[in-house]
CSV table of C-alpha atoms in Angstrom, one decimal:
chain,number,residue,atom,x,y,z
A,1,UNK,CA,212.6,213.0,189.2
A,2,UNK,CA,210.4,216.2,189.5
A,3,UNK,CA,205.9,215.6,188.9
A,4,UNK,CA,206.8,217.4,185.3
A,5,UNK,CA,209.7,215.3,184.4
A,6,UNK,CA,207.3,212.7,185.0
A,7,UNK,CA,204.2,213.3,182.9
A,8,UNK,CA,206.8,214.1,180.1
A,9,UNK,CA,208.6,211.1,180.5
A,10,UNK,CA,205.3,209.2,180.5
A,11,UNK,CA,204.1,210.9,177.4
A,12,UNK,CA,207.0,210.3,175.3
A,13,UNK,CA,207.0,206.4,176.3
A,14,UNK,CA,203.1,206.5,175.4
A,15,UNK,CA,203.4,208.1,172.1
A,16,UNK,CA,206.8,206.1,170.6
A,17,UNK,CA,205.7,202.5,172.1
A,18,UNK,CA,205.1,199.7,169.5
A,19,UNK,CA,202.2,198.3,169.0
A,20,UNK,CA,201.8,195.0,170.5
A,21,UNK,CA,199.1,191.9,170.5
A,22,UNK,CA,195.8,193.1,171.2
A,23,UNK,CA,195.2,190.9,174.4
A,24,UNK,CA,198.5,192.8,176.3
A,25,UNK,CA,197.8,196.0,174.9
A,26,UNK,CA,194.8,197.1,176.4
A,27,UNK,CA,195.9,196.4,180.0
A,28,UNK,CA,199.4,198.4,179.4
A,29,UNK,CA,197.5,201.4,177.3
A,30,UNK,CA,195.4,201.8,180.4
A,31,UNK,CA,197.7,201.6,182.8
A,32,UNK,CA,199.9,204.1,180.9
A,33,UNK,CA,196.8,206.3,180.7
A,34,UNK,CA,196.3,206.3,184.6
A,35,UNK,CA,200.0,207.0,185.8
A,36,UNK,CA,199.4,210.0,183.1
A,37,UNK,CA,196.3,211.2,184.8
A,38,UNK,CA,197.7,210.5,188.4
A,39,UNK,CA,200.8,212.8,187.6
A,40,UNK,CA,198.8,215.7,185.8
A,41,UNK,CA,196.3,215.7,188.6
A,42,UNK,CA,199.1,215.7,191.0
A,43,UNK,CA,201.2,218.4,189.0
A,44,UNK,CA,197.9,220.6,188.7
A,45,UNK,CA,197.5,220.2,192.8
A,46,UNK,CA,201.3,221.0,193.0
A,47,UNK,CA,201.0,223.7,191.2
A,48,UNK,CA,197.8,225.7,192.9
A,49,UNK,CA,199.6,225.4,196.5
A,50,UNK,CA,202.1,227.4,194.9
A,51,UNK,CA,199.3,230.1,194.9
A,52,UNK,CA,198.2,229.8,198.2
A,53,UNK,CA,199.8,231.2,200.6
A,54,UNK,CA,199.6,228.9,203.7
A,55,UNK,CA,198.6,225.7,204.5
A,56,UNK,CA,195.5,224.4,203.5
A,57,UNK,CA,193.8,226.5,207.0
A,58,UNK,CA,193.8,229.4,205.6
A,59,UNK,CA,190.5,228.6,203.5
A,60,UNK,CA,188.1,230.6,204.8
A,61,UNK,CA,185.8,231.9,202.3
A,62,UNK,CA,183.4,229.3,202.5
A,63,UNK,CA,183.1,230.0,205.7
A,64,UNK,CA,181.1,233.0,204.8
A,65,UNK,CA,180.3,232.6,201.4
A,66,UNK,CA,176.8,232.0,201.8
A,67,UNK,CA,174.4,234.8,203.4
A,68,UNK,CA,173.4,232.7,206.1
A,69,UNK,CA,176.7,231.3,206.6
A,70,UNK,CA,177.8,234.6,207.7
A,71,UNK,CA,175.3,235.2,210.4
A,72,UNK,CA,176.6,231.8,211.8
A,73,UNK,CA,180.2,233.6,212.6
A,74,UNK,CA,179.0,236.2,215.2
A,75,UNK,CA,179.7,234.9,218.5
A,76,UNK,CA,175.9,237.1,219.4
A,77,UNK,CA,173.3,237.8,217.0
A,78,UNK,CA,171.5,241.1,217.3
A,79,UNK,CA,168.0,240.4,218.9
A,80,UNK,CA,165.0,242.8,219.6
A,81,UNK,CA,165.1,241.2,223.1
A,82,UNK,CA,168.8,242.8,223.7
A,83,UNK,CA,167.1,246.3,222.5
A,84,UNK,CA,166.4,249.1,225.2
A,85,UNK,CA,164.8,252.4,224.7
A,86,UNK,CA,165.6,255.6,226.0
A,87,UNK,CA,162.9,258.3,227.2
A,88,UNK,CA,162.3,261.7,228.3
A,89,UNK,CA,159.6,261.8,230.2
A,90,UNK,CA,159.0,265.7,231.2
A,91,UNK,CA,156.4,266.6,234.2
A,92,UNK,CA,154.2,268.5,231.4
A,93,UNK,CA,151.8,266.4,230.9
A,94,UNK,CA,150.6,266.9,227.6
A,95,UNK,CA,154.0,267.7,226.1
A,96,UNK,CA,155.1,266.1,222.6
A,97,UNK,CA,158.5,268.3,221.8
A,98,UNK,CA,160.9,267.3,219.5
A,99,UNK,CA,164.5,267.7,220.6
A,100,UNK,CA,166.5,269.3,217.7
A,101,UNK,CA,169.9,268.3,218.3
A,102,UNK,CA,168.5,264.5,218.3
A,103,UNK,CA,167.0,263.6,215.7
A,104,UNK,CA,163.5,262.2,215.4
A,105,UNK,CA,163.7,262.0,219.4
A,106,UNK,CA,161.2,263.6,221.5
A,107,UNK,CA,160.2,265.0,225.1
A,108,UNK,CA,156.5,263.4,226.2
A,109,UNK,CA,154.3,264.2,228.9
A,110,UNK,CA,152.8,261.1,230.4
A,111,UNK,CA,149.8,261.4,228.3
A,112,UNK,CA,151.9,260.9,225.1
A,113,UNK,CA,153.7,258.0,226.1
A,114,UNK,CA,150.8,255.0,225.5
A,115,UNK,CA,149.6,256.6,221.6
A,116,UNK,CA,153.8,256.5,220.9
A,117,UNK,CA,155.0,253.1,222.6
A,118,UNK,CA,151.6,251.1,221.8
A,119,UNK,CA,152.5,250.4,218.1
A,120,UNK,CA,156.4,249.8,219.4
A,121,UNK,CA,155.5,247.4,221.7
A,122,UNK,CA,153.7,245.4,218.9
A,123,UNK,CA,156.5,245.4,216.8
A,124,UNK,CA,158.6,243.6,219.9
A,125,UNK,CA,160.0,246.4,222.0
A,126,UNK,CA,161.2,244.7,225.3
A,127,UNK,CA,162.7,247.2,227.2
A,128,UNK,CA,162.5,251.0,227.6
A,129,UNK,CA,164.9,253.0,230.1
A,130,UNK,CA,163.0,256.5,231.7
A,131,UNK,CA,164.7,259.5,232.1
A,132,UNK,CA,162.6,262.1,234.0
A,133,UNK,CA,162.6,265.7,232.6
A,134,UNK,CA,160.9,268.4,235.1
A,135,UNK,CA,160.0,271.5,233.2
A,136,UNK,CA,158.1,273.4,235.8
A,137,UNK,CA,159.4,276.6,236.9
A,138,UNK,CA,160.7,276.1,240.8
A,139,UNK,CA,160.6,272.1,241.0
A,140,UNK,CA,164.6,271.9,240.7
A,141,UNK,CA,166.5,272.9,244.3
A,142,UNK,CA,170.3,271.9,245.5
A,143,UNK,CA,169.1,268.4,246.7
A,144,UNK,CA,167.1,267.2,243.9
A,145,UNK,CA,164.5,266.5,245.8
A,146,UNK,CA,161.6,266.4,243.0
A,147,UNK,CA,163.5,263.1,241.4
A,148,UNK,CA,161.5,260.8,244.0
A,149,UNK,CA,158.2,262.8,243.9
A,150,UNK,CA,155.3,260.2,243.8
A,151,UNK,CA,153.8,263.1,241.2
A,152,UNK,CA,156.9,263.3,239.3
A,153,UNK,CA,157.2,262.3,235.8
A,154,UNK,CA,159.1,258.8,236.7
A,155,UNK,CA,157.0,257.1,239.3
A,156,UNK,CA,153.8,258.1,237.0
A,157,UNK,CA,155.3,256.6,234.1
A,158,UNK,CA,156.1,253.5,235.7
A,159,UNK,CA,153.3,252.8,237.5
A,160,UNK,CA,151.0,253.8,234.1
A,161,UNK,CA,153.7,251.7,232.1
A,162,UNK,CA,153.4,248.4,234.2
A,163,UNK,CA,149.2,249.0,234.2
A,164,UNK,CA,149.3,249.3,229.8
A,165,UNK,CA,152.3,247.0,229.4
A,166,UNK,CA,152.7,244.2,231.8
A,167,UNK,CA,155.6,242.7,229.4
A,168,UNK,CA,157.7,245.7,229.3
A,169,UNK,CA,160.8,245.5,231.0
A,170,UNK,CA,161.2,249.0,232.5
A,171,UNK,CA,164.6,250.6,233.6
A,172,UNK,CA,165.0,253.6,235.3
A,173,UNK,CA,167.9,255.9,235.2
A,174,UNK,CA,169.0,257.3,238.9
A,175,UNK,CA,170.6,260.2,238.9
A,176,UNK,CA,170.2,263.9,240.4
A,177,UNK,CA,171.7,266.2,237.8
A,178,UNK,CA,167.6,266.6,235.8
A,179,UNK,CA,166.7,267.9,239.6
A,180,UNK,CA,169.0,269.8,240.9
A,181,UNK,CA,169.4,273.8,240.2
A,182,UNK,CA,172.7,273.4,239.7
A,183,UNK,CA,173.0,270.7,237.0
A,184,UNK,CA,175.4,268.6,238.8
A,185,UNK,CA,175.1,264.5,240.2
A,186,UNK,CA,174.7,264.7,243.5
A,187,UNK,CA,174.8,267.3,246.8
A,188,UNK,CA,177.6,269.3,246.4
A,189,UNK,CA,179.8,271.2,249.4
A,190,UNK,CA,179.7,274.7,249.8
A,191,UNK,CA,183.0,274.9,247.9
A,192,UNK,CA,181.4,273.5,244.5
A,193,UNK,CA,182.7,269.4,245.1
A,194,UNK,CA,180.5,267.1,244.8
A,195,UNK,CA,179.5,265.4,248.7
A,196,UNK,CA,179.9,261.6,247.8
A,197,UNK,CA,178.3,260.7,251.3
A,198,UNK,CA,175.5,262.5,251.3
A,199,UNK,CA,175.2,262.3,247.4
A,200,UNK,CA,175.1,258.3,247.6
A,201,UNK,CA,172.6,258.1,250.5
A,202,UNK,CA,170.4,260.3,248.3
A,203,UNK,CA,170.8,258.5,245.2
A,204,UNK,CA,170.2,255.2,247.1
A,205,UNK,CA,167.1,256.8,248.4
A,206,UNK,CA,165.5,257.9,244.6
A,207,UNK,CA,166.4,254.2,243.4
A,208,UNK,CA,164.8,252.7,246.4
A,209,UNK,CA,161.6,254.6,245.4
A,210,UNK,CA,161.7,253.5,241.7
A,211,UNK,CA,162.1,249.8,242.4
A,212,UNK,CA,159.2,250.3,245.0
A,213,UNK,CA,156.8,251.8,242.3
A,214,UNK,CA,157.7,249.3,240.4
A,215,UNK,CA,160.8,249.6,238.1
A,216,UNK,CA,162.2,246.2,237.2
A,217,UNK,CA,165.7,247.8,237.1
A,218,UNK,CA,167.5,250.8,238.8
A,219,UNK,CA,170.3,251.9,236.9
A,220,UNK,CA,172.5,254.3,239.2
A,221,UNK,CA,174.1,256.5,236.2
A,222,UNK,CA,175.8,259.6,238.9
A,223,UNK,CA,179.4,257.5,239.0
A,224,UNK,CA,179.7,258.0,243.1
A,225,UNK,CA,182.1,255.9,244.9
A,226,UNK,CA,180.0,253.5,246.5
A,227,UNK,CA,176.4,253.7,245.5
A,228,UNK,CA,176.1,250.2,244.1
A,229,UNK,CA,176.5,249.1,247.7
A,230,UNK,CA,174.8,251.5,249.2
A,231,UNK,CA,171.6,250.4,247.3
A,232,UNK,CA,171.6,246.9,247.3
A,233,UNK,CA,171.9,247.4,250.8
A,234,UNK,CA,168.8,249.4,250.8
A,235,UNK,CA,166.9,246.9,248.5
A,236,UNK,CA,167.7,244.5,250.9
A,237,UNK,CA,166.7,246.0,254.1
A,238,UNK,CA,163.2,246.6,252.0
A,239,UNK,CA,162.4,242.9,250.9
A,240,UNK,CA,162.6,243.5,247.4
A,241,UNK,CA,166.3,242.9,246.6
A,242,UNK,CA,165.1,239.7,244.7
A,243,UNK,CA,162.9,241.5,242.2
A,244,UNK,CA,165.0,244.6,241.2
A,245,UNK,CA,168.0,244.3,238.7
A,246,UNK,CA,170.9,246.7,239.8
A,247,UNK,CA,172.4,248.0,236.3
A,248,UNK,CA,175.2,250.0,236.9
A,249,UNK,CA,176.6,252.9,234.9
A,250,UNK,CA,180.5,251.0,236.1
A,251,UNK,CA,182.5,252.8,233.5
A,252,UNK,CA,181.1,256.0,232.4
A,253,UNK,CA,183.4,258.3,231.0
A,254,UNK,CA,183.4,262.2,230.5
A,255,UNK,CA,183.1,263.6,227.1
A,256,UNK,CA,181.8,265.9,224.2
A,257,UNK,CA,178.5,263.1,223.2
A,258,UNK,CA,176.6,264.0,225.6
A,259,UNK,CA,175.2,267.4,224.6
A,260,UNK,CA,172.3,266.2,222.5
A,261,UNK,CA,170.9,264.3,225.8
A,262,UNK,CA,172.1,267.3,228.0
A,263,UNK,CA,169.2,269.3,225.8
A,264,UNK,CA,166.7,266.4,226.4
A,265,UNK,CA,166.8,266.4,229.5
A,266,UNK,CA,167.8,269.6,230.8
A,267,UNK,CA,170.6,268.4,232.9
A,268,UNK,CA,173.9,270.7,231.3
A,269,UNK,CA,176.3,271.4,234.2
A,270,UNK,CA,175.8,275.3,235.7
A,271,UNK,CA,179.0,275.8,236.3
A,272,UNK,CA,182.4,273.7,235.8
A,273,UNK,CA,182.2,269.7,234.5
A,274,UNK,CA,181.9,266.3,235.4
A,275,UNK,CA,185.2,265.0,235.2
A,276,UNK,CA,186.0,264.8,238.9
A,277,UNK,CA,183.6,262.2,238.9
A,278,UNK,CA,182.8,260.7,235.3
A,279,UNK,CA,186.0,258.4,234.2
A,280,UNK,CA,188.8,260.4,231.8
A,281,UNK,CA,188.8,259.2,228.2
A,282,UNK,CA,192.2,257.2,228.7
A,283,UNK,CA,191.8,255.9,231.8
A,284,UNK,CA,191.3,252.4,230.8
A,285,UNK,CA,192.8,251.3,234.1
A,286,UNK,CA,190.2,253.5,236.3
A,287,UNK,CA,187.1,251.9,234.0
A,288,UNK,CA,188.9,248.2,235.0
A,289,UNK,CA,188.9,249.1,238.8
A,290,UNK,CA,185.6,250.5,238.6
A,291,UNK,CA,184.1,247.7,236.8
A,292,UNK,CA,185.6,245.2,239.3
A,293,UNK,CA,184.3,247.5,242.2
A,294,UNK,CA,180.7,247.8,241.2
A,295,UNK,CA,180.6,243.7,240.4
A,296,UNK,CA,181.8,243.1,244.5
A,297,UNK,CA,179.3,245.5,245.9
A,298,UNK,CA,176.7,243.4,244.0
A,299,UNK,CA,175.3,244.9,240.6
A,300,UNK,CA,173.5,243.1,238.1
A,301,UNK,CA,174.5,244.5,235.0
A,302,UNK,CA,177.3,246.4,234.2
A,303,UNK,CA,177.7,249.0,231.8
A,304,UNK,CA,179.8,250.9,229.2
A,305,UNK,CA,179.0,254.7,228.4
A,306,UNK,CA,179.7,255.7,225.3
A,307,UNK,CA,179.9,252.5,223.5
A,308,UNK,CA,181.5,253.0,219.8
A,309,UNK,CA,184.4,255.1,221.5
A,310,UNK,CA,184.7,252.4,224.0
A,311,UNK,CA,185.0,249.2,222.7
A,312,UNK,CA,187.9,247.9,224.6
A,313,UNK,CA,186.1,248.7,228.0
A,314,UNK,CA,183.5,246.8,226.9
A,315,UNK,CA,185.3,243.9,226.2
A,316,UNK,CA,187.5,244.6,229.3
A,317,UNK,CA,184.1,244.3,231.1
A,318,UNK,CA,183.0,240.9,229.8
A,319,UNK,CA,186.8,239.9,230.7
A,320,UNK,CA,186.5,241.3,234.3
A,321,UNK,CA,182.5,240.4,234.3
A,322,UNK,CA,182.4,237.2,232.6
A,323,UNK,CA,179.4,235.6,234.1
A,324,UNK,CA,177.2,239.3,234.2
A,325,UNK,CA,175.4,240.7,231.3
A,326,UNK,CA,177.2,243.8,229.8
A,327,UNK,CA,175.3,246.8,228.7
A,328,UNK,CA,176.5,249.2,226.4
A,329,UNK,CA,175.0,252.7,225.7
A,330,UNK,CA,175.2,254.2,222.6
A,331,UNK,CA,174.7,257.8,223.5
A,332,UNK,CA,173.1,260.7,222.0
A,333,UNK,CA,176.4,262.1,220.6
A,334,UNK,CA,176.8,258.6,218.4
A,335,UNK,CA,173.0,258.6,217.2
A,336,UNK,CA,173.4,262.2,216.1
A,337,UNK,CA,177.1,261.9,214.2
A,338,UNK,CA,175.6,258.9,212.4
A,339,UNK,CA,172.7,260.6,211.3
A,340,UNK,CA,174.7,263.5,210.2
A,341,UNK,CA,176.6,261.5,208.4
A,342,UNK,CA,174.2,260.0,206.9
A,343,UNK,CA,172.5,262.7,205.5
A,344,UNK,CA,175.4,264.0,203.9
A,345,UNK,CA,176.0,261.0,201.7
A,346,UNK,CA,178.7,259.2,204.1
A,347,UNK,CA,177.1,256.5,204.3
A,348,UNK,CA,173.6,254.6,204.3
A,349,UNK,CA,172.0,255.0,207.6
A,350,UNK,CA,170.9,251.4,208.0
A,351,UNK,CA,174.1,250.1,207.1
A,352,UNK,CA,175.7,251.9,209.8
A,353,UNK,CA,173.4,251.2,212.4
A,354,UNK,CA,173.9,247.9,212.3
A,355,UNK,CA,177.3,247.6,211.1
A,356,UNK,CA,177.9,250.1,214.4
A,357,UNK,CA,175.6,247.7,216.9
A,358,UNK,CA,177.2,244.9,215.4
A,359,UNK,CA,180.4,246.2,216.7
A,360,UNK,CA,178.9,246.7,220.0
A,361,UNK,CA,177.9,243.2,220.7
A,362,UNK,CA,181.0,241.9,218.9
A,363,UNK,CA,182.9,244.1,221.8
A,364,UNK,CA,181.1,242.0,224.8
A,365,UNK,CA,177.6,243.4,225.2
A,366,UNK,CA,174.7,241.7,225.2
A,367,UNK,CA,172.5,244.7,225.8
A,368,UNK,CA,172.3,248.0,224.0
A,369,UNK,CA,170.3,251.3,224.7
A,370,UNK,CA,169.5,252.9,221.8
A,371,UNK,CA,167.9,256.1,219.8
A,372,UNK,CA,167.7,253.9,216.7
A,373,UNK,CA,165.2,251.0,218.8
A,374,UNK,CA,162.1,252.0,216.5
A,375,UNK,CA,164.1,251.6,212.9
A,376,UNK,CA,165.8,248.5,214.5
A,377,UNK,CA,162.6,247.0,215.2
A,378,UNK,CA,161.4,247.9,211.6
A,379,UNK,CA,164.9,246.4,210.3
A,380,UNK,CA,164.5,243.2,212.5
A,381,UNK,CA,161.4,242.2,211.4
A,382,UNK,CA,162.0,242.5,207.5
């Protein structure tokens, strides 16, 4: 007999049933009464798995049904500590430029940077990463050999940093392509390819000289075969291997969202590209055997450049790099799209910011530079 055959059956037998002593009747009403109930309640139950499809797992709206409940689902929560800060710091001392195609982003001279980070740094800013910018008319030559000045921009900034700002975590950027003449990573031969011998014992050099001014991190960026070796070897050999994080730039691909920074810094190419050397957009494979390279000649950190494009790599990198922290660098391309969009009605900016580094840790990363730091700070706090 079917739950409905039931409750009818039940009913009619309730509603046609003589009337009996009092004493008996009570006891059999009631019982009546409850098999009715029992059946209904079981009919009604019946009836709403009908409408479910799947067993009873697949509730999950009160998972997240609650504002707080929904924070709880993200494997990592997005923390001002994981926040880092990119910088142009140009060799113009007094400088305070703002870089058009990147919005709300500037070039400082050294005497700029305390009046701007001050109130950041109050606010919880952790971490900033320098990128040196020289401006002066001569100081760039074939070798780069103004990116280890002790009067350049970088060395200044981090010894004046570490003075003002004992808590800030300061990373530096290695790479040659602000300082040379031609535009490119490293020392190229006389046919126009880039010299990764000579290009990796110079670049080992320059990040040897940041950690010794004292930069808590070195973050090689140029993407040639063997530097992450070649300066944890140097580290080493100088007694400070312990105190300097190696972050490397492991899977850094070629690409169209660079041109804001490429205006920041001055660092556009003078002839030909970088994708001899930078990773191809589809070579997920290359990123892989990179990333796996870079973790056995002993970095730190590794890292994923762009980020929003690359979201698989950075979750191939947490796969390959399980027990390192992965860094992912939302370039200037990504900042500048979203605020495009933004200010043509798209979407709101703050929505996407977050719904965009959201993404990024979901990926893998635990770490992401950032244009949008200051609003995130702001954001963070309220």
């Amino acid at each position: 007999m079917s739950f409905s055959s039931l409750v009818q059956d039940l009913s009619l037998r309730d509603s046609g049933a003589p009337r009996r002593r009092a004493e008996a009747s009570v006891s059999t009403i009631d019982d009546r009464a409850s098999h009715i109930s029992m059946a209904k309640s079981y009919t009604s139950t019946a009836a709403t798995s009908v409408s479910i499809s799947g067993d009873i797992s697949s509730q999950l709206h009160a998972g997240y049904s609650h504002p707080l409940a929904r924070t709880w689902q993200a494997e990592r929560q997005l923390t001002k500590s994981m926040l880092i800060y990119p910088l142009f710091i140009s060799d113009q001392d007094d400088e305070e430029v703002l870089i058009p195609s990147l919005p709300n982003q500037y070039r400082r001279g050294i005497n700029r940077l305390i009046p701007f980070l001050e109130p950041l740094v109050h606010k919880g800013l952790r971490s900033v990463i320098l990128f040196g910018v020289p401006m002066r008319p001569g100081t760039k030559d074939a070798l780069g050999t103004a990116a280890d000045d002790p009067e350049g921009p970088v060395i200044r900034s981090i010894q004046l940093l570490r003075r003002r700002f004992p808590h800030l975590y300061i990373v530096c950027d290695v790479c040659l392509c602000e300082y040379t003449s031609h535009g490119h990573c490293g020392i190229l031969r006389e046919d126009g390819s880039l010299n990764n011998q000579l290009s990796v014992d110079r670049i080992s050099d320059v990040a040897v000289a940041y950690a010794r001014a004292g930069a808590h991190c070195v973050a090689p960026s140029d993407m040639n075969d063997g530097r992450i070796r070649a300066i944890k070897l140097k580290l080493i050999e100088e007694g400070i291997v312990h105190s300097v994080t190696l972050m490397s730039y492991a899977a850094k691909f070629s690409g169209c969202l660079y041109g804001p920074f490429r205006d920041a810094a001055g660092s556009a190419p003078s002839f030909g590209d970088r994708r001899c050397y930078q990773l191809p957009p589809g070579g997920r494979g290359l990123a892989r055997r990179a990333i796996v390279r870079d973790i056995n000649e002993g970095a730190d950190i590794i890292m994923v450049k762009p980020a929003g494009q690359y979201l698989d790599i950075i979750s191939d990198a947490k796969e390959l790099g399980k027990d390192l922290p992965i860094a992912a660098y939302q370039v200037s391309g990504e900042f500048a799209m979203i605020h495009a969009a933004a200010k043509a009605g798209v979407f709101d900016l703050k929505t996407m910011v977050f719904e965009s580094t959201e993404s990024i840790l979901r990926a893998g990363a635990s770490i992401v530079i950032s244009y949008f730091v200051p609003e995130l700070l702001d954001w963070l706090s309220n």
